[in-house]
């Protein structure tokens, strides 16, 4: 009984230790967002998107419904055009279908990170951007899986300027992680961006 109790305490401590690490990461991300917001207050945008994609790892690919929130601003460096902070989440598509299902658990994930963006403007109303960045992804593929994975995000965005303050676009995200479960995802999104 003592061994079982000790194992439970060690397991609980491990989860608590991971929780603290995740809180530290989110604090750093929040600090960077606030810092660059003040630095580039005149050239910042916020946006949101929704769409479909797939989620995979040490299990077969699953269709998911997901969304994304992002904040981007003009880069103070000359090597790239913009810096983007983003948060994405998606869950197995069957979760959102009406009626009953035999599925007991609907896998999902969260992903937060930052990217650098490279912009091209074919004309005044249309633009294309490519992004490369880091993500920190929470894999909840099974009921007993709760891991945080570090990886890369590749993105491609096409947008049309509706008016001086807003854009409507199509976005593709591909996230690939290299730690723990090596999970990955892709999302095809319709997004709306608003200039602050």
Coordinates of C-alpha atoms in Angstrom, one line a residue:
X1 CA 0.0 0.0 0.0
X2 CA 2.9 2.4 0.8
X3 CA 4.4 1.8 -2.6
X4 CA 1.1 2.5 -4.4
X5 CA 0.7 5.7 -2.3
X6 CA 4.3 6.8 -3.1
X7 CA 3.8 6.2 -6.8
X8 CA 0.6 8.3 -6.7
X9 CA 2.4 11.1 -5.0
X10 CA 5.3 11.0 -7.5
X11 CA 2.8 11.0 -10.4
X12 CA 1.0 14.0 -8.9
X13 CA 4.2 15.9 -8.4
X14 CA 5.2 15.2 -12.0
X15 CA 1.9 16.7 -13.2
X16 CA 2.3 19.7 -10.9
X17 CA 5.9 20.2 -12.1
X18 CA 4.7 20.1 -15.8
X19 CA 1.9 22.5 -14.9
X20 CA 4.4 25.0 -13.5
X21 CA 6.6 24.8 -16.6
X22 CA 3.6 25.5 -18.8
X23 CA 2.6 28.5 -16.7
X24 CA 6.2 29.9 -17.1
X25 CA 6.0 29.4 -20.9
X26 CA 2.7 31.2 -21.0
X27 CA 4.0 34.1 -18.9
X28 CA 6.9 34.6 -21.2
X29 CA 4.6 34.5 -24.2
X30 CA 2.3 37.1 -22.6
X31 CA 5.2 39.3 -21.7
X32 CA 6.5 39.3 -25.3
X33 CA 3.0 40.1 -26.6
X34 CA 2.6 43.1 -24.3
X35 CA 6.2 44.3 -25.0
X36 CA 5.8 44.3 -28.7
X37 CA 2.3 45.7 -28.6
X38 CA 3.7 48.8 -26.9
X39 CA 6.6 48.9 -29.3
X40 CA 4.5 48.6 -32.5
X41 CA 1.1 49.9 -31.4
X42 CA 0.5 51.7 -34.7
X43 CA 1.0 48.6 -37.0
X44 CA -0.7 45.8 -35.2
X45 CA -3.6 43.5 -36.2
X46 CA -5.7 40.8 -34.4
X47 CA -7.6 38.0 -36.1
X48 CA -9.5 34.8 -35.8
X49 CA -10.1 31.8 -38.1
X50 CA -12.1 28.6 -38.2
X51 CA -11.9 25.5 -40.4
X52 CA -11.1 21.8 -40.8
X53 CA -7.9 19.7 -40.7
X54 CA -6.3 16.6 -39.4
X55 CA -4.5 15.6 -36.2
X56 CA -2.1 12.7 -36.0
X57 CA 0.8 11.2 -34.2
X58 CA 1.3 7.7 -32.7
X59 CA -2.3 7.0 -34.0
X60 CA -4.2 7.2 -37.3
X61 CA -5.0 10.6 -38.7
X62 CA -8.3 12.1 -37.4
X63 CA -10.4 14.8 -39.0
X64 CA -10.8 17.8 -36.7
X65 CA -12.7 21.1 -36.5
X66 CA -10.5 23.9 -35.2
X67 CA -9.9 27.5 -34.7
X68 CA -7.1 30.1 -34.3
X69 CA -6.6 33.4 -32.6
X70 CA -3.7 35.6 -33.5
X71 CA -2.0 38.9 -33.0
X72 CA 0.6 40.3 -35.4
X73 CA 2.6 43.4 -35.8
X74 CA 5.3 45.0 -37.9
X75 CA 8.7 43.5 -37.2
X76 CA 11.3 45.9 -35.7
X77 CA 13.9 43.8 -37.6
X78 CA 14.6 44.0 -41.3
X79 CA 14.9 40.3 -41.9
X80 CA 11.2 39.6 -42.0
X81 CA 8.0 41.7 -42.3
X82 CA 5.8 40.8 -39.3
X83 CA 5.8 38.9 -36.0
X84 CA 2.8 36.8 -35.1
X85 CA 1.6 35.3 -31.8
X86 CA -1.0 32.6 -32.1
X87 CA -3.2 30.2 -30.3
X88 CA -4.9 27.2 -32.0
X89 CA -7.2 24.5 -30.8
X90 CA -9.1 21.6 -32.5
X91 CA -11.1 18.6 -31.6
X92 CA -12.2 15.5 -33.4
X93 CA -15.0 16.4 -35.8
X94 CA -17.5 13.8 -34.6
X95 CA -17.8 15.7 -31.3
X96 CA -19.8 18.4 -33.2
X97 CA -22.2 16.2 -35.1
X98 CA -25.8 15.9 -33.9
X99 CA -27.1 12.7 -32.4
X100 CA -25.5 9.9 -30.3
X101 CA -22.2 8.2 -31.1
X102 CA -20.3 5.2 -29.7
X103 CA -17.2 7.2 -29.4
X104 CA -16.4 7.7 -25.7
X105 CA -13.4 10.1 -26.0
X106 CA -12.9 12.9 -28.6
X107 CA -9.2 13.7 -29.0
X108 CA -8.1 17.3 -29.1
X109 CA -5.1 19.6 -28.9
X110 CA -4.0 23.1 -28.0
X111 CA -1.1 24.9 -29.6
X112 CA 0.5 28.3 -28.8
X113 CA 3.5 30.0 -30.2
X114 CA 5.1 32.7 -32.3
X115 CA 6.1 33.0 -36.0
X116 CA 7.9 35.4 -38.3
X117 CA 6.0 36.3 -41.5
X118 CA 7.3 37.2 -45.0
X119 CA 4.8 39.3 -47.0
X120 CA 4.2 39.8 -50.7
X121 CA 1.7 42.3 -52.1
X122 CA 0.8 41.6 -55.8
X123 CA -1.5 44.6 -55.7
X124 CA -3.0 47.0 -53.2
X125 CA -5.9 44.7 -52.1
X126 CA -4.3 41.3 -52.1
X127 CA -1.4 39.9 -50.2
X128 CA 0.3 36.6 -49.5
X129 CA 2.3 35.7 -46.4
X130 CA 4.5 32.7 -45.4
X131 CA 5.3 32.0 -41.8
X132 CA 7.8 30.0 -39.9
X133 CA 7.7 29.7 -36.1
X134 CA 7.8 27.7 -32.9
X135 CA 4.9 26.1 -31.2
X136 CA 4.2 24.5 -27.8
X137 CA 1.5 21.9 -28.2
X138 CA -0.7 20.1 -25.7
X139 CA -1.5 16.6 -27.1
X140 CA -4.8 15.1 -25.7
X141 CA -5.1 12.4 -28.3
X142 CA -6.3 9.8 -25.7
X143 CA -7.9 10.0 -22.3
X144 CA -4.6 9.0 -20.6
X145 CA -2.4 11.3 -22.8
X146 CA -1.6 14.8 -21.6
X147 CA 1.8 15.8 -23.0
X148 CA 3.3 19.1 -24.0
X149 CA 5.4 19.0 -27.2
X150 CA 7.8 21.5 -28.7
X151 CA 7.8 21.9 -32.5
X152 CA 7.6 24.1 -35.6
X153 CA 4.8 25.7 -37.4
X154 CA 4.7 26.4 -41.2
X155 CA 1.9 28.6 -42.5
X156 CA 0.6 30.1 -45.7
X157 CA -2.0 32.8 -45.9
X158 CA -3.9 34.5 -48.8
X159 CA -5.9 37.6 -47.9
X160 CA -8.0 40.2 -49.5
X161 CA -8.4 43.7 -48.1
X162 CA -12.1 44.4 -47.6
X163 CA -11.5 48.0 -46.3
X164 CA -8.6 49.9 -44.8
X165 CA -9.1 48.1 -41.4
X166 CA -10.1 44.5 -42.3
X167 CA -9.0 41.5 -44.4
X168 CA -10.6 38.2 -45.2
X169 CA -8.3 35.3 -46.0
X170 CA -7.6 31.6 -46.3
X171 CA -4.9 30.2 -44.1
X172 CA -3.0 26.8 -44.0
X173 CA -1.1 25.8 -40.9
X174 CA 1.1 22.7 -40.5
X175 CA 2.4 22.0 -37.0
X176 CA 5.0 19.4 -36.4
X177 CA 6.4 18.5 -32.9
X178 CA 9.6 16.7 -32.0
X179 CA 9.2 15.8 -28.4
X180 CA 7.2 13.2 -26.4
X181 CA 4.4 11.9 -28.7
X182 CA 5.7 13.6 -31.9
X183 CA 2.1 14.7 -32.7
X184 CA 1.4 17.0 -35.7
X185 CA -1.6 18.7 -37.3
X186 CA -2.7 20.7 -40.3
X187 CA -5.6 23.2 -40.4
X188 CA -7.3 24.9 -43.4
X189 CA -8.9 28.1 -42.1
X190 CA -11.0 31.0 -43.2
X191 CA -9.8 33.9 -41.2
X192 CA -10.7 37.6 -40.5
X193 CA -8.1 40.2 -39.6
X194 CA -8.8 43.6 -38.1
X195 CA -6.2 46.4 -37.8
X196 CA -5.9 48.0 -34.4

